[in-house]
Tab-separated table of C-alpha atoms and ligand atoms in Angstrom:
chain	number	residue	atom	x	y	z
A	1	UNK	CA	253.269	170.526	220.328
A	2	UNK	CA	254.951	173.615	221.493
A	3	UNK	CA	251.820	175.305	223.177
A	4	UNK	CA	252.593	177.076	226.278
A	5	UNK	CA	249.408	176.702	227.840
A	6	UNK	CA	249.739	172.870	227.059
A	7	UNK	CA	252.486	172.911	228.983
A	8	UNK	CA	250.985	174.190	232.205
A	9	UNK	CA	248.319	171.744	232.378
A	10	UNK	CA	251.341	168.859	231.659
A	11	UNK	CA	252.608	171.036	234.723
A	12	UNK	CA	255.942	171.138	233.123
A	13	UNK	CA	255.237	175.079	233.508
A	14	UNK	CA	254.326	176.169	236.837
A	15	UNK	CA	251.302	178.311	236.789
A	16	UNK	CA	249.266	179.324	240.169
A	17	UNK	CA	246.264	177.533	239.464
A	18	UNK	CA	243.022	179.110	240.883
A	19	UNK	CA	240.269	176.453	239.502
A	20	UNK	CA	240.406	172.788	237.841
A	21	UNK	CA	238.398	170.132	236.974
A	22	UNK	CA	238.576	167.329	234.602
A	23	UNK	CA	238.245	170.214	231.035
A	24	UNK	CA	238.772	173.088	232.505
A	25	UNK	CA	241.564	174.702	233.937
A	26	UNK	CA	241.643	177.974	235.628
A	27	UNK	CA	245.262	180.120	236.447
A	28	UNK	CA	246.515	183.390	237.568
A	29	UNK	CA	247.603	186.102	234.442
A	30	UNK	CA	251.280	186.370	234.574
A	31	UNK	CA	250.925	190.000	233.610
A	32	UNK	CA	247.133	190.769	235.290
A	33	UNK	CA	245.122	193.660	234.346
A	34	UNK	CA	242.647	193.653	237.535
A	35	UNK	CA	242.851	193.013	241.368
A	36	UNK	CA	241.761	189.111	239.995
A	37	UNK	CA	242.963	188.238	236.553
A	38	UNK	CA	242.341	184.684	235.067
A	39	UNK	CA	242.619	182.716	232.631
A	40	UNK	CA	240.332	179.804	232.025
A	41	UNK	CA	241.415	177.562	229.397
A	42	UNK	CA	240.328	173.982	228.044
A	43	UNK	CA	242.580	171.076	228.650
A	44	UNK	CA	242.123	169.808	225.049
A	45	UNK	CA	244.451	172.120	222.814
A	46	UNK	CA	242.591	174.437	220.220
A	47	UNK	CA	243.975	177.058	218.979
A	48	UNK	CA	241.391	179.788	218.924
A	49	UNK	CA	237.825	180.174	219.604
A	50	UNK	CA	236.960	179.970	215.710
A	51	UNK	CA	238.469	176.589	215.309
A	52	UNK	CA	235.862	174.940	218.242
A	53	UNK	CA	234.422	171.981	216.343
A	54	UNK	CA	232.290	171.028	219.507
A	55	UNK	CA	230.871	174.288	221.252
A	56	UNK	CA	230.142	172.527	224.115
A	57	UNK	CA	233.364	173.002	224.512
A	58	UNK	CA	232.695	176.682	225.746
A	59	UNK	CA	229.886	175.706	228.102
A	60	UNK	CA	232.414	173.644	230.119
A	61	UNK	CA	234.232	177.107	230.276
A	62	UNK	CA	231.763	179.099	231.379
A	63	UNK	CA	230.313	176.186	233.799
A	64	UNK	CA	233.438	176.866	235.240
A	65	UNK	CA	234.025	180.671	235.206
A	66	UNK	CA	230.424	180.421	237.145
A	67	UNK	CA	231.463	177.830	239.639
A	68	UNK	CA	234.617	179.254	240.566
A	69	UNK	CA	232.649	183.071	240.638
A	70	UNK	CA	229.613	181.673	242.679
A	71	UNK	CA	232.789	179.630	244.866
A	72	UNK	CA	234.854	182.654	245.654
A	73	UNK	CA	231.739	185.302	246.133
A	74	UNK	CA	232.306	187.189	243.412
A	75	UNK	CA	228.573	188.464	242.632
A	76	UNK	CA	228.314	192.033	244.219
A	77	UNK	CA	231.858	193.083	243.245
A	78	UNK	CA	230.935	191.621	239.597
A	79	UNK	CA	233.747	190.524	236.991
A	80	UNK	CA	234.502	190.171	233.038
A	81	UNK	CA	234.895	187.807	230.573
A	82	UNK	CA	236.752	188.445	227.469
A	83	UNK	CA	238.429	186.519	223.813
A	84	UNK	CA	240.915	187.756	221.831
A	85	UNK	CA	240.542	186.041	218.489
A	86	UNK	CA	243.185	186.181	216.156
A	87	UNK	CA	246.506	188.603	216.392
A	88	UNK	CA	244.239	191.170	215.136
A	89	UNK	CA	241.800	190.232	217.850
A	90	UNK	CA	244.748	191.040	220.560
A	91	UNK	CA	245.349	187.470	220.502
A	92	UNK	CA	249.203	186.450	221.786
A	93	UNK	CA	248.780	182.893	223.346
A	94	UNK	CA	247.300	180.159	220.858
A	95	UNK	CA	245.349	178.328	223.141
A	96	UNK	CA	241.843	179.274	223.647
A	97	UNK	CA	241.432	180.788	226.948
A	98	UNK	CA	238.844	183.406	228.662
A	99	UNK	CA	240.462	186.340	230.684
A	100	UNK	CA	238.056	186.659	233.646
A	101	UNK	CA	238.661	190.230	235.515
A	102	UNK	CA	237.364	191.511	238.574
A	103	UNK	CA	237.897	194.714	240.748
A	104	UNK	CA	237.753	192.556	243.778
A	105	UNK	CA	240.825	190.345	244.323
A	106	UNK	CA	240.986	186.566	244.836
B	201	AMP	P1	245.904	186.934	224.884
B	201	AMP	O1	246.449	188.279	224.511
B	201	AMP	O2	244.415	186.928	224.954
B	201	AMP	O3	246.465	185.831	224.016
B	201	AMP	O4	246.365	186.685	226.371
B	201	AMP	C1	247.453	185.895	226.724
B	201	AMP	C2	247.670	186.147	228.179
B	201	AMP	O5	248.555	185.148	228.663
B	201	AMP	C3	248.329	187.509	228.493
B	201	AMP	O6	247.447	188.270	229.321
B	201	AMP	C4	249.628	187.131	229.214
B	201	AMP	O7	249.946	188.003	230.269
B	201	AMP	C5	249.313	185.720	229.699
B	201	AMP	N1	250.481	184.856	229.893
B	201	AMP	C6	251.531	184.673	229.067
B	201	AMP	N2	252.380	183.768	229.576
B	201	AMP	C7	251.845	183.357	230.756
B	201	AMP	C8	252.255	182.426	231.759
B	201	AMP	N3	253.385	181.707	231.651
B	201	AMP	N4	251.462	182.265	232.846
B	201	AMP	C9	250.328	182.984	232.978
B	201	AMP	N5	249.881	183.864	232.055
B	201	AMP	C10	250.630	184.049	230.967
């Protein structure tokens, strides 16, 4: 499959991973919009957040997002989450991922 998120977590892309775990992984925005932007996506490939067949699929995500925000102290300065869902959602990368923004950096 040519997914290029896929290919980070086969790590045949580097990426500078912030946050893993056996469903989630968790790397830096090539292009980042905020002091900390992230991308958390799931290992298994889906395409886009309407095509989840299990949604506990997104509470492994956002199990995540909050262990790696409570991890890093990220509660006063406060972060983001966002989807883009579709190209007319802003959607470029077909793989299901969460930005996660912050002010304060990593
Ligand atoms: P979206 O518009 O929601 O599909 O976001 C895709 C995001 O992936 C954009 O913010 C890109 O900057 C980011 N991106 C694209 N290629 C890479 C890469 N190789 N490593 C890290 N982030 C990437």
């Amino acid at each position: 499959m040519d997914c290029l998120f896929c290919k980070i977590i086969a790590k045949e892309i580097s990426a500078n991973i912030a946050y893993e775990n056996d469903a989630v992984l968790a790397f830096h925005d090539i292009s980042p919009k905020a002091p900390t932007h992230l991308l958390f996506i799931p290992k298994k490939h889906i395409a886009r957040l309407d095509d989840i067949e299990e949604v506990s699929v997104m509470s492994e995500l956002y199990a995540a997002i909050i262990d790696f925000a409570n991890q890093n102290e990220y509660r006063k300065a406060g972060f983001q989450t966002k989807i883009h869902v579709g190209e007319g959602g802003g959607q470029e990368v077909f793989h299901l991922h969460i930005h996660f923004l912050s002010q304060k950096k990593l």
